[in-house]
Short mmCIF file of C-alpha atoms and ligand atoms in Angstrom, two decimals:
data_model
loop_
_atom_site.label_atom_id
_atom_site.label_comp_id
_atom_site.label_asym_id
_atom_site.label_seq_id
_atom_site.Cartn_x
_atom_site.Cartn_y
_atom_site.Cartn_z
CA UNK A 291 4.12 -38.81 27.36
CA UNK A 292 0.62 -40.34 27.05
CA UNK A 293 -0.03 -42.22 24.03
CA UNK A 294 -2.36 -39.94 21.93
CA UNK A 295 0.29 -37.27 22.22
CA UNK A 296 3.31 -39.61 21.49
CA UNK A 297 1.27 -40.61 18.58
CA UNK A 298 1.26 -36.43 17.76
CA UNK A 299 4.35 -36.03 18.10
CA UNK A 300 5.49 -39.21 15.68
CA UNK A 301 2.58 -37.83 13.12
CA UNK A 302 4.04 -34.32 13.67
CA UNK A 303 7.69 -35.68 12.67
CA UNK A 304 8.76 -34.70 15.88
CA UNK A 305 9.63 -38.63 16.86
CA UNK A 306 10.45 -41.30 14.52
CA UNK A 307 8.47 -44.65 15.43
CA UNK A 308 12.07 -46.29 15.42
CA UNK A 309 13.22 -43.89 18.23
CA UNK A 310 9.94 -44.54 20.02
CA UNK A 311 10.26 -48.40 19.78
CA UNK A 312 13.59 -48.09 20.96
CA UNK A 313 13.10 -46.37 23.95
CA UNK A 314 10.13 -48.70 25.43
CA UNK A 315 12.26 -52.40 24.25
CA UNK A 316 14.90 -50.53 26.13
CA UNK A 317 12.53 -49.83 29.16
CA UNK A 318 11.30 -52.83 29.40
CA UNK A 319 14.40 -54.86 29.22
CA UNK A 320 15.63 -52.61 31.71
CA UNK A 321 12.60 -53.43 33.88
CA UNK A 322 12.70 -56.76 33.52
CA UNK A 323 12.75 -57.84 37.29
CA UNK A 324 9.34 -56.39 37.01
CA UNK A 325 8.29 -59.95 35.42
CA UNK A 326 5.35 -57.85 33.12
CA UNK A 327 6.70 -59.97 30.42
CA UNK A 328 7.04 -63.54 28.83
CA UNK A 329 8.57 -62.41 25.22
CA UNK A 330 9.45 -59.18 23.81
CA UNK A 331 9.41 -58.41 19.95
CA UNK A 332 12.73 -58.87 18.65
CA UNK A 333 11.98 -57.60 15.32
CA UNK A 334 10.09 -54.35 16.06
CA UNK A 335 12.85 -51.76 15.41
CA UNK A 336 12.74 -53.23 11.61
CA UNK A 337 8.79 -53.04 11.82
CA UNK A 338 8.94 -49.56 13.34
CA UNK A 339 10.98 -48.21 9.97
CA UNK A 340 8.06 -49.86 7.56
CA UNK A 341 5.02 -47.52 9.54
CA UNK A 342 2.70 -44.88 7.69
CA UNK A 343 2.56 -42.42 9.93
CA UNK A 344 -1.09 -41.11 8.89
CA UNK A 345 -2.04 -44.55 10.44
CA UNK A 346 -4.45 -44.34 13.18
CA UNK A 347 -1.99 -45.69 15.89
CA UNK A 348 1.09 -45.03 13.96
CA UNK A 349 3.94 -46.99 16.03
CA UNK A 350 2.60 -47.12 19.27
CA UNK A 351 4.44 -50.09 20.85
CA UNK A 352 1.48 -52.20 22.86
CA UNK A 353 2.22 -54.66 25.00
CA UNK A 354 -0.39 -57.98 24.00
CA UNK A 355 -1.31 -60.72 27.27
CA UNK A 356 0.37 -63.48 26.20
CA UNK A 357 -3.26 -65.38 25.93
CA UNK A 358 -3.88 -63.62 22.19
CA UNK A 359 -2.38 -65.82 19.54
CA UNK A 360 0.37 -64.11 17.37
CA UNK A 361 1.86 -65.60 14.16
CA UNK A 362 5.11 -64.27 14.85
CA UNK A 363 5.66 -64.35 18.78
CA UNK A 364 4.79 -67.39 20.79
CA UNK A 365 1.53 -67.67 22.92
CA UNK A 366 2.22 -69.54 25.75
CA UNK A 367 -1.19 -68.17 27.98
CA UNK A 368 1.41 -68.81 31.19
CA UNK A 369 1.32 -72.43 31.16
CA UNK A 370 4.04 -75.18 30.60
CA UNK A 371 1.43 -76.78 28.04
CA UNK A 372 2.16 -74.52 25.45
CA UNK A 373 5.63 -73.56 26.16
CA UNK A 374 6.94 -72.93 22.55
CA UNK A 375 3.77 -72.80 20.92
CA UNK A 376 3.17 -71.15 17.97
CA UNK A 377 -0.23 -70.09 16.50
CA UNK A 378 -0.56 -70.21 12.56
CA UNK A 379 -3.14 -67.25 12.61
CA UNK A 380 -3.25 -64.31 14.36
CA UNK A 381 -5.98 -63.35 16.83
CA UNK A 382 -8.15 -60.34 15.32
CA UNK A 383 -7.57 -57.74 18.21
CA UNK A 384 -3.99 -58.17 17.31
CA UNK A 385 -4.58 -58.29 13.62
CA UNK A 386 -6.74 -55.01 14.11
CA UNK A 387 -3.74 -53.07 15.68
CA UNK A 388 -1.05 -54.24 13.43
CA UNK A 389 -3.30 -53.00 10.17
CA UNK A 390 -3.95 -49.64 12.37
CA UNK A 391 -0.11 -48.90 12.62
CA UNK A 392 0.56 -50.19 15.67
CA UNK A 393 3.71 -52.30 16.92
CA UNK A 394 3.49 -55.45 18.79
CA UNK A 395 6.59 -55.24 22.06
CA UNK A 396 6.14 -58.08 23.38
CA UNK A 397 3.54 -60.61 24.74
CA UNK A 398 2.57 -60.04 29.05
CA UNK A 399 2.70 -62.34 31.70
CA UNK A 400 -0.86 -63.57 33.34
CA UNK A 401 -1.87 -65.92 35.55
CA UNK A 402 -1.72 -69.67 33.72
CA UNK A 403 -4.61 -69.59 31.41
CA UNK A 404 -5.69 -66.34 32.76
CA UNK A 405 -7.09 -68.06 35.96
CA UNK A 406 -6.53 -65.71 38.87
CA UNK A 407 -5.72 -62.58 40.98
CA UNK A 408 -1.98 -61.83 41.20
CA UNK A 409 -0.17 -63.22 38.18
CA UNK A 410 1.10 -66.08 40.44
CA UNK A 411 -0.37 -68.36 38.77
CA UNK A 412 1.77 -67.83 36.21
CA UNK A 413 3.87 -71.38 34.84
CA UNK A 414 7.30 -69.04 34.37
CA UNK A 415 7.63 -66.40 37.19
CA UNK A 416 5.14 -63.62 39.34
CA UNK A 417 4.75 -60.00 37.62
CA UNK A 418 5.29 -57.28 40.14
CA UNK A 419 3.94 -54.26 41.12
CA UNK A 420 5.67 -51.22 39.84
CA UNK A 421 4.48 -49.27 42.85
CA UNK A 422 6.00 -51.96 45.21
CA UNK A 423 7.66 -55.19 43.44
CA UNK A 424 7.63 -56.72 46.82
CA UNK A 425 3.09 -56.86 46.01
CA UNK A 426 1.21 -58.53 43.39
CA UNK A 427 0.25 -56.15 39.82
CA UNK A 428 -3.13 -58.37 40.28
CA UNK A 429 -4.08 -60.80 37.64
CA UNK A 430 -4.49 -62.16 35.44
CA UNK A 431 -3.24 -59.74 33.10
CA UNK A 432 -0.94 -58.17 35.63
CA UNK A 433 1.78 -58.29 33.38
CA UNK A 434 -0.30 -55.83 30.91
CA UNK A 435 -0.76 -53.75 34.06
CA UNK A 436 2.66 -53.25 35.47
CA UNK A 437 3.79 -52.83 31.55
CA UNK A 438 1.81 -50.02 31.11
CA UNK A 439 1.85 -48.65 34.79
CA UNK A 440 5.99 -48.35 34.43
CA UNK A 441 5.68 -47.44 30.95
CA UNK A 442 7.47 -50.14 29.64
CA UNK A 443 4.69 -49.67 26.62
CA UNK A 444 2.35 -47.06 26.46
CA UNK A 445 -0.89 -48.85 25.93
CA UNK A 446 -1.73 -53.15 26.29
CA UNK A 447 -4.08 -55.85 25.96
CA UNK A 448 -5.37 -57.64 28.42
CA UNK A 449 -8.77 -59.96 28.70
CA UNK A 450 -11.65 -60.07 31.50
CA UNK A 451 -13.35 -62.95 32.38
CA UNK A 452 -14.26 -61.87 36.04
CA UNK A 453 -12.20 -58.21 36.43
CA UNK A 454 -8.68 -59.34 34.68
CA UNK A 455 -8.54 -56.58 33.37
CA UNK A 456 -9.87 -54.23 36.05
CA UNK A 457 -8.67 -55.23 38.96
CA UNK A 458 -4.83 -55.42 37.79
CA UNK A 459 -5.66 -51.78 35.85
CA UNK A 460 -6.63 -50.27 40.20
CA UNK A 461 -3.56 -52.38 41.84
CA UNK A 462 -1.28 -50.69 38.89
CA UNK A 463 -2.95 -46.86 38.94
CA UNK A 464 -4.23 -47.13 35.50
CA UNK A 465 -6.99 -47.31 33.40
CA UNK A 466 -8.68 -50.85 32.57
CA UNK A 467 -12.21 -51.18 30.36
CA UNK A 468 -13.79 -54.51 30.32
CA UNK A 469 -16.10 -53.39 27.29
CA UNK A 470 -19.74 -54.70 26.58
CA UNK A 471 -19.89 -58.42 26.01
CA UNK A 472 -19.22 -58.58 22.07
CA UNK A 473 -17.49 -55.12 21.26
CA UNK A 474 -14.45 -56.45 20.94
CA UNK A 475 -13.74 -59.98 19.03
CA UNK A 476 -12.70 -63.29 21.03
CA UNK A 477 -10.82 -64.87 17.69
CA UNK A 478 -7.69 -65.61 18.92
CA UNK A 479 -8.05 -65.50 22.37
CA UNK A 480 -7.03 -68.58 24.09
CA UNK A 481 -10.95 -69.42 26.00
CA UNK A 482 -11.31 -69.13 29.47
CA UNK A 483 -14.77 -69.06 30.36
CA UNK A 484 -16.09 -68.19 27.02
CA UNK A 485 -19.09 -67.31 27.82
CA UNK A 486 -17.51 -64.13 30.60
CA UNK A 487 -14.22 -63.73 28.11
CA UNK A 488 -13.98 -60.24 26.63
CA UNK A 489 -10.92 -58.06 25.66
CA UNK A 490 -9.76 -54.92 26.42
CA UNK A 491 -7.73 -52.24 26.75
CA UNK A 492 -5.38 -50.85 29.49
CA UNK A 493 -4.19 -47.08 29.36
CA UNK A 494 -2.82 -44.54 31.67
CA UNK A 495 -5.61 -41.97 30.01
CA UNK A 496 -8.99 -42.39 29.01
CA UNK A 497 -7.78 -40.96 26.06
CA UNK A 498 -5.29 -43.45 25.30
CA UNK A 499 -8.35 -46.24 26.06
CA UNK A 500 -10.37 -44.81 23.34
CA UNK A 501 -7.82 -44.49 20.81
CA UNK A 502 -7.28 -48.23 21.22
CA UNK A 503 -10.72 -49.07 21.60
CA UNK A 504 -11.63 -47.16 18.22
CA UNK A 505 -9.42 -49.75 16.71
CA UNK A 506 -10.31 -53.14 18.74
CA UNK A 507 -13.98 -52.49 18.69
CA UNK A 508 -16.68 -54.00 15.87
CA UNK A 509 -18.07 -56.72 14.11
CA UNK A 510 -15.41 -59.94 13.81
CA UNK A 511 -17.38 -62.43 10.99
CA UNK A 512 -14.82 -65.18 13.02
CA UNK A 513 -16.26 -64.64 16.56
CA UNK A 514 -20.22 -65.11 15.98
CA UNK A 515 -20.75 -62.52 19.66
CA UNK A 516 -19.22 -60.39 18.39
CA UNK A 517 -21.36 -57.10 17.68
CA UNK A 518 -21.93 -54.42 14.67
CA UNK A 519 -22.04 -51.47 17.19
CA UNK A 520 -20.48 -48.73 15.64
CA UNK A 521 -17.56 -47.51 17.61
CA UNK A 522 -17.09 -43.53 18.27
CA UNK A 523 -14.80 -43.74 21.35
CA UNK A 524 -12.91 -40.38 20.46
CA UNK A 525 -15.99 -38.86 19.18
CA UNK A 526 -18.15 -39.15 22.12
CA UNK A 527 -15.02 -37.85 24.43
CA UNK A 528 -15.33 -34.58 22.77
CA UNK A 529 -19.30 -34.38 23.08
CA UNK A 530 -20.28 -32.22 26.43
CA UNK A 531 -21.02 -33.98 29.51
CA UNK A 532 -24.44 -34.89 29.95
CA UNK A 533 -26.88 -34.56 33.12
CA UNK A 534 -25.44 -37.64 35.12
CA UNK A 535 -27.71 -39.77 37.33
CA UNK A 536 -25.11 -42.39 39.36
CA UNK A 537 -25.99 -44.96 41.67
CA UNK A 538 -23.74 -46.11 44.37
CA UNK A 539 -24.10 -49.44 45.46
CA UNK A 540 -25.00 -50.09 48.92
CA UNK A 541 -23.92 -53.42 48.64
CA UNK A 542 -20.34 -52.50 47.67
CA UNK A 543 -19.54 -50.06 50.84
CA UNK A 544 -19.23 -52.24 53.51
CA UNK A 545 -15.76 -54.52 54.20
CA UNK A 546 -13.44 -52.27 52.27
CA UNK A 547 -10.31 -50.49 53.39
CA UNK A 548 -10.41 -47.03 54.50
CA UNK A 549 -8.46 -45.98 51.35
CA UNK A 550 -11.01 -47.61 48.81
CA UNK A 551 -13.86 -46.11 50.61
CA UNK A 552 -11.95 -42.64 50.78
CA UNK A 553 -11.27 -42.94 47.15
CA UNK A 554 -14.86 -44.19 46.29
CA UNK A 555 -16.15 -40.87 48.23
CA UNK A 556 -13.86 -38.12 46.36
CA UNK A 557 -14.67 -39.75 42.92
CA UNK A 558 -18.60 -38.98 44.06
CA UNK A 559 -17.89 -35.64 45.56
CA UNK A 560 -16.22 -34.52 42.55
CA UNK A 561 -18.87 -35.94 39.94
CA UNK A 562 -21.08 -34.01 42.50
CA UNK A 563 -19.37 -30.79 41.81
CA UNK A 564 -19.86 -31.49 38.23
CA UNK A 565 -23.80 -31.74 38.22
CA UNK A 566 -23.49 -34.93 38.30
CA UNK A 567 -26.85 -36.47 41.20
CA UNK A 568 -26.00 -39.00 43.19
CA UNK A 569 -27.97 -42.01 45.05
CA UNK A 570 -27.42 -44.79 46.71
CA UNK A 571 -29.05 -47.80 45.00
CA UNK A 572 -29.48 -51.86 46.11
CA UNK A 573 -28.20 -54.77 43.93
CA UNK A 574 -28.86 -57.37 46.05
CA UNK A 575 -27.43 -59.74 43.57
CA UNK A 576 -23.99 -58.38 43.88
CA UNK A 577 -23.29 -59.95 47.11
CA UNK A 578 -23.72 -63.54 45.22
CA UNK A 579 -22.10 -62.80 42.27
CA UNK A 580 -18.84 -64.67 43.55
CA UNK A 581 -20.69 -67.44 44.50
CA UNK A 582 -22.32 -68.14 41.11
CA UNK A 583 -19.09 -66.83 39.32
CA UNK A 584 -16.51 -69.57 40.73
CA UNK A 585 -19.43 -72.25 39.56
CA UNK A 586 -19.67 -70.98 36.29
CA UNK A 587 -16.25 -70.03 34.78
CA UNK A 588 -14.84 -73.31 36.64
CA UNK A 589 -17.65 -75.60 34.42
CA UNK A 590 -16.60 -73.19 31.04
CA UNK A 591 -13.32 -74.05 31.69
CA UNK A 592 -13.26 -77.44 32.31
CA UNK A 593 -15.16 -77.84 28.59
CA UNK A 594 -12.06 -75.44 27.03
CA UNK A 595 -9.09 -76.87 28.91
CA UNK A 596 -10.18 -80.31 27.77
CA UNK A 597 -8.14 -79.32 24.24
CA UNK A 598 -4.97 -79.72 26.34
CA UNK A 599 -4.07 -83.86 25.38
CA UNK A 600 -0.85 -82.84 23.57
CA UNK A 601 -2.74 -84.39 20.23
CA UNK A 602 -3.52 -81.20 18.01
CA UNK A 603 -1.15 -78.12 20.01
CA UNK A 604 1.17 -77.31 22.18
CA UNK A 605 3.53 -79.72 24.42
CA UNK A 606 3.14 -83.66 24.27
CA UNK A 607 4.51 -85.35 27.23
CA UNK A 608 4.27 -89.02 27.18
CA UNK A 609 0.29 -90.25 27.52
CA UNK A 610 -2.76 -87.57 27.97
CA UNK A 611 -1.89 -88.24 31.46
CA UNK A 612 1.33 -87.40 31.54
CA UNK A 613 0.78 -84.35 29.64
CA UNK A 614 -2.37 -82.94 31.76
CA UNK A 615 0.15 -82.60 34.47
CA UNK A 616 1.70 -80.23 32.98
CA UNK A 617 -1.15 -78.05 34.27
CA UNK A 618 -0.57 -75.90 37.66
CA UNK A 619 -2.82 -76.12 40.47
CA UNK A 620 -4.61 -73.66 39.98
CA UNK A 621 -5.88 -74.93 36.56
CA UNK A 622 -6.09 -77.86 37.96
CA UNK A 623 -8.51 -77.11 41.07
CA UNK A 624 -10.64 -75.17 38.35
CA UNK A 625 -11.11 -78.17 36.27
CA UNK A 626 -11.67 -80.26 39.26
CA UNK A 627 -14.46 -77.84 40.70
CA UNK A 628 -15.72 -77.69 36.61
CA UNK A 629 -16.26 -81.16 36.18
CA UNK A 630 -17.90 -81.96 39.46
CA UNK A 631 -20.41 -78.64 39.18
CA UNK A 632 -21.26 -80.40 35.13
CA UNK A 633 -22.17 -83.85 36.71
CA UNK A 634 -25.02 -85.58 36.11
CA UNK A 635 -25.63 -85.37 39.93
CA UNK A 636 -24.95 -82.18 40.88
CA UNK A 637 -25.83 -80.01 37.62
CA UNK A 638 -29.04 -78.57 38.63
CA UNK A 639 -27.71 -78.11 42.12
CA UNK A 640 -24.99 -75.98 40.94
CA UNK A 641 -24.59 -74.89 37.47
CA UNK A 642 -28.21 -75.26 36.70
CA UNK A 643 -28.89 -72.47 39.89
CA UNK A 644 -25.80 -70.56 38.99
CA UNK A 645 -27.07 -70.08 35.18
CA UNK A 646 -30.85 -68.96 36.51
CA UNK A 647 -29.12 -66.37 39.29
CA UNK A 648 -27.38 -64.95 36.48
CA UNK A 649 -30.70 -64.13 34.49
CA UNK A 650 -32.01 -62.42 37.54
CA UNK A 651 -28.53 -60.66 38.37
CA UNK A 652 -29.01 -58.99 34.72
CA UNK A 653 -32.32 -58.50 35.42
CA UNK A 654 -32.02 -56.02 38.59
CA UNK A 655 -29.11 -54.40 36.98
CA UNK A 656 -31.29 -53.18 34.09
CA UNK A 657 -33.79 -52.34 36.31
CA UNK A 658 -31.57 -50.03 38.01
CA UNK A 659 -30.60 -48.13 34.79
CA UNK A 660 -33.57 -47.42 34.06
CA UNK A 661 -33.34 -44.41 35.31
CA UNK A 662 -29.28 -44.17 36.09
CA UNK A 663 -26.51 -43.69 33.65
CA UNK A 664 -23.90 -45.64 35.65
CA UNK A 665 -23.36 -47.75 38.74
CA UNK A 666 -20.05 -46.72 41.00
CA UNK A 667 -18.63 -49.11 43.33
CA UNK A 668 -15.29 -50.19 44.45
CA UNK A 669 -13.01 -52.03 41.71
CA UNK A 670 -11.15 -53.99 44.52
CA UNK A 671 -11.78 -54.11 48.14
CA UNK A 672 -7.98 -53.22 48.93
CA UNK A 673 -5.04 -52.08 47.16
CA UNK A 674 -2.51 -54.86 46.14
CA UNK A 675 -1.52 -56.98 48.19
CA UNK A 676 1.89 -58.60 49.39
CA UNK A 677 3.08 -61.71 46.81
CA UNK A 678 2.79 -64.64 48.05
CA UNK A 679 0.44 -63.44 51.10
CA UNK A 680 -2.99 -65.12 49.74
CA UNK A 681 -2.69 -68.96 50.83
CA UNK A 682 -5.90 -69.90 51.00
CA UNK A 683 -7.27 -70.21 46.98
CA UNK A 684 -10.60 -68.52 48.52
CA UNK A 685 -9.07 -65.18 49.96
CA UNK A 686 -8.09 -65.05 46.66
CA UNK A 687 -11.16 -65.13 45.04
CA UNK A 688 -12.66 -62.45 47.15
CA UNK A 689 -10.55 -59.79 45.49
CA UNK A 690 -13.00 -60.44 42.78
CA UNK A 691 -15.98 -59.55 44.65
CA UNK A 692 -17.01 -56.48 42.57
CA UNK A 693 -15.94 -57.43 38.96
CA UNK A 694 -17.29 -60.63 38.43
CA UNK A 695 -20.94 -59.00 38.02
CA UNK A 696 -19.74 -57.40 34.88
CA UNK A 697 -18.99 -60.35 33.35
CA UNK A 698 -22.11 -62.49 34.18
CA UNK A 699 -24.00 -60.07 33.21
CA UNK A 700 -22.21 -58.73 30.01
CA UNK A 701 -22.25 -55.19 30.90
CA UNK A 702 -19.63 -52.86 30.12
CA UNK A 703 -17.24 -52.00 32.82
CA UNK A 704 -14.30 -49.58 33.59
CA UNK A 705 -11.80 -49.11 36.40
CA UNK A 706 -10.96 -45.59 36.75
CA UNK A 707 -7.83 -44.77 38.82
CA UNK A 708 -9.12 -42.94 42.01
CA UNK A 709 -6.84 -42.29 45.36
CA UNK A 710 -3.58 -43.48 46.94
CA UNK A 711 -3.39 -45.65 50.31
CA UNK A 712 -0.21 -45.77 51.62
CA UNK A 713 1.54 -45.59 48.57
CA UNK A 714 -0.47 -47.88 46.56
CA UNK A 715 -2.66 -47.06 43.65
CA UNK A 716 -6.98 -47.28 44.48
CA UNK A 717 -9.58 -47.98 41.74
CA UNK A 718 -13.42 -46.87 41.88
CA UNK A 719 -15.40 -48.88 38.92
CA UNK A 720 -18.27 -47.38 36.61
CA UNK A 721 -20.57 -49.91 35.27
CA UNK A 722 -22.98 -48.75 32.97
CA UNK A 723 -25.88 -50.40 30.49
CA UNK A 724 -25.13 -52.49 27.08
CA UNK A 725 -23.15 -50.90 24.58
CA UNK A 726 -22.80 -47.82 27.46
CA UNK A 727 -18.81 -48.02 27.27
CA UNK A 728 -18.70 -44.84 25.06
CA UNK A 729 -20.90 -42.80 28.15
CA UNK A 730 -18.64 -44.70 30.96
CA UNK A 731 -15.43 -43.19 29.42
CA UNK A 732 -16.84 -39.91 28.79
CA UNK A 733 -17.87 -39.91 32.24
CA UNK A 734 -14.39 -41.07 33.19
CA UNK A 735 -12.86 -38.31 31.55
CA UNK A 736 -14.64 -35.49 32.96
CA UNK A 737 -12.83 -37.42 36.27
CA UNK A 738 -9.49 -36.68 35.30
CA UNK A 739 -9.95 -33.93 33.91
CA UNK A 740 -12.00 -32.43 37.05
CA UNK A 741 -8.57 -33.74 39.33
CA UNK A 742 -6.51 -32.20 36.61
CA UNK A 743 -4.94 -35.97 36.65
CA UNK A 744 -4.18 -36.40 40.48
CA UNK A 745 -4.54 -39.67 40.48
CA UNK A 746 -1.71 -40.77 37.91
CA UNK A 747 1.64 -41.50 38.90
CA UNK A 748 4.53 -42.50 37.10
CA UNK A 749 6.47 -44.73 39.63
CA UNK A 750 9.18 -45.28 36.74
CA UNK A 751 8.77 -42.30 35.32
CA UNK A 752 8.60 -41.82 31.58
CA UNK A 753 9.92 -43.10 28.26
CA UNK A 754 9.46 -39.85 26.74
N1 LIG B 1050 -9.62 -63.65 39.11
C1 LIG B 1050 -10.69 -64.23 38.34
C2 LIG B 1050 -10.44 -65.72 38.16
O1 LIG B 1050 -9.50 -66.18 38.71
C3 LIG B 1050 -10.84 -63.53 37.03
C4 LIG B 1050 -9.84 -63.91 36.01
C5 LIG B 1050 -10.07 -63.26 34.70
O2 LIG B 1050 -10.81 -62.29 34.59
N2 LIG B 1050 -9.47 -63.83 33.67
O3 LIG B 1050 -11.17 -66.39 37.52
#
């Protein structure tokens, strides 16, 4: 059962929330060689007998990335430095869905400090593809992914700095949204790149994504980007589809496996079908994006992991020193790559160039809606790959090619489940104008509903 009609059924009095909570703490310690995640809520049967059921997520169980802070389950964001850690507030996309019925299962496993592409980089152990354990969910909230894609919890949390969000949502055959810069609060999310960091929600419908966006989006007086957009996620999914204009981007079609491209096709023939007109447009900004991406997150987070002495939080090991190598490589080459890109020296060279290319990478991209509604490309290049098979830190990167541009430029962005190659689970990604997330998951919808949902699969099959 999808989560809007799980929630009917517990509103209808046709499933008690305890029964319901049951069922997915069973799942997912059933699962568990799955890896999706780090801690699971011990407590939630007892907090599944105190819920009003007229709430507006009455006892759906979601599954939170383990880089939102939570009073009452530890926050470790996948690193050894805050093994144990507990925050004394809670962050307010959690707060939001505890005080909108909803139950907390259990906190997801991401790459350390969300800083990657497979979940590898996680301090405790990889997350795994429910399609194929032997393959990377993606990252870094692949443990969000994998929950949701084996229904170990009906909806999650996960957080996009450059497509962590998206790209685990295609490698898992679900639905990711990496809303508009400032729809949904940062308070409480452990910083990345804070300047790319947004949260989000993961579904298997685009109904279930705007029953939890509903909830997560809106002002936040404790995160000062946070915007007063009103949020009418349900609403605008019952309003008719409008006269589409998309834009496919040229840059985006080349390089990518057959089954992307395939999948990238049948989403346009079928918005085709549906009135939608269809044209291929240029971005030539896109095909820098990674470039000026992997200069800019690096230099944010080299400022935000600097916290990480063991004086205030989290694990003191001996010295600073001592205690800084408690970081993983991967957090390590990032601060490395930070720091040098931030020196006196280089700064103009590097960050200085990366900050102006991201101006004029906005820039085109509202040009181009100027007369378009959305943007369609590829979410990933390929389906997920093997664990383990991306040695070289840069092949990494390059899964990233398409979602970073979201982020630099603060425009909302959604990754729409879309085909099958061999087996595995293909994403195409709409990306639309500011405060556009509404429009992208109305446009979404008229998707699945168009392939009558073809393109969901329940590798695990179903709690309920
Ligand atoms: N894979 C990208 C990185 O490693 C994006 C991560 C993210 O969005 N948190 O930085």
């Amino acid at each position: 059962m999808l989560a809007h009609a799980l929630l009917k059924a517990v509103r209808e009095g046709r499933l008690h929330p305890r029964e319901v909570a049951e069922a997915y703490l069973e799942r997912a310690r059933r699962h568990a060689h799955l890896g999706a995640f780090l801690a699971l809520n011990e407590r939630v049967l007892e907090e599944a007998e105190r819920v009003d059921r007229e709430a507006p997520l009455a006892g759906l169980p979601v599954a939170v990335k383990d880089n939102l802070v939570t009073r009452d389950l530890p926050t470790t964001a996948g690193s050894r430095l805050l093994e144990g850690f507990f925050a004394p507030y809670e962050a307010t996309a959690v707060r939001r869905l505890k005080e909108a019925g909803a139950l907390v299962l259990g906190k997801t496993n991401l790459d350390e400090f969300a800083m990657g592409s497979s979940t590898e980089h996680s301090a405790f152990f990889p997350a795994r593809n429910p399609f194929d354990p032997s393959r990377t969910p993606g990252g870094s909230s692949g443990g969000s992914a994998a929950a949701v894609s084996a229904d170990l919890a009906p909806l999650a949390l996960g957080s996009d700095t450059g497509g962590s969000i998206r790209q685990p949502a295609a490698y898992c055959g679900v639905y990711g949204l990496k809303p508009t810069y400032g729809r949904v609060s940062r308070y409480g999310l452990i910083a990345y790149a804070s300047s790319l960091d947004q949260v989000g929600p993961l579904a298997r419908s685009v109904r279930d994504l705007a029953l939890l966006m509903d909830v997560l989006a809106g002002e936040d007086p404790l995160d000062a980007t946070s915007l007063s957009a009103p949020s009418r996620f349900q609403k605008a999914l019952e309003e008719p589809l409008p006269p589409l204009r998309l834009g496919v981007v040229k840059e985006a079609l080349e390089g990518n496996t057959e089954g992307v491209s395939r999948a990238l096709e049948g989403f346009l023939e079928v918005m085709g079908r549906l009135g939608a007109r269809v044209k291929e447009v240029s971005w030539p900004g896109l095909s820098l994006a990674l470039n000026a991406y992997y200069i800019l997150a690096p230099a944010e987070a080299s400022s935000n992991l600097a916290r990480y002495d063991g004086t205030l939080f989290g694990v003191r090991k001996g010295g600073v020193e001592e205690t800084r190598a408690l970081f993983g490589l991967e957090a390590k080459r990032r601060i490395l790559v930070g720091t040098f890109v931030l020196s006196s020296g280089y700064y103009e060279a590097f960050y200085g160039r990366a900050q102006a290319f991201r101006a004029r990478l906005k820039r085109e991209a509202l040009a181009l809606f100027s007369d378009l509604d959305a943007l369609v490309l590829p979410t990933t290049p390929t389906p997920a790959f093997p664990l383990g098979a991306m040695k070289d830190p840069l092949a990494m990167y390059r899964q990233d090619l398409y979602t970073v541009a979201a982020n630099l430029t603060g425009l909302p962005a959604l990754s729409v489940p879309a085909g099958f190659e061999g087996g595995l689970p293909v994403g195409v990604q709409l990306m639309g104008p500011p405060l556009s997330d509404e429009a992208l998951l109305r446009v979404a919808l008229a998707f699945e509903e168009a392939t009558d949902g073809a393109h969901l699969r329940t590798p695990l099959g179903e709690a309920f």
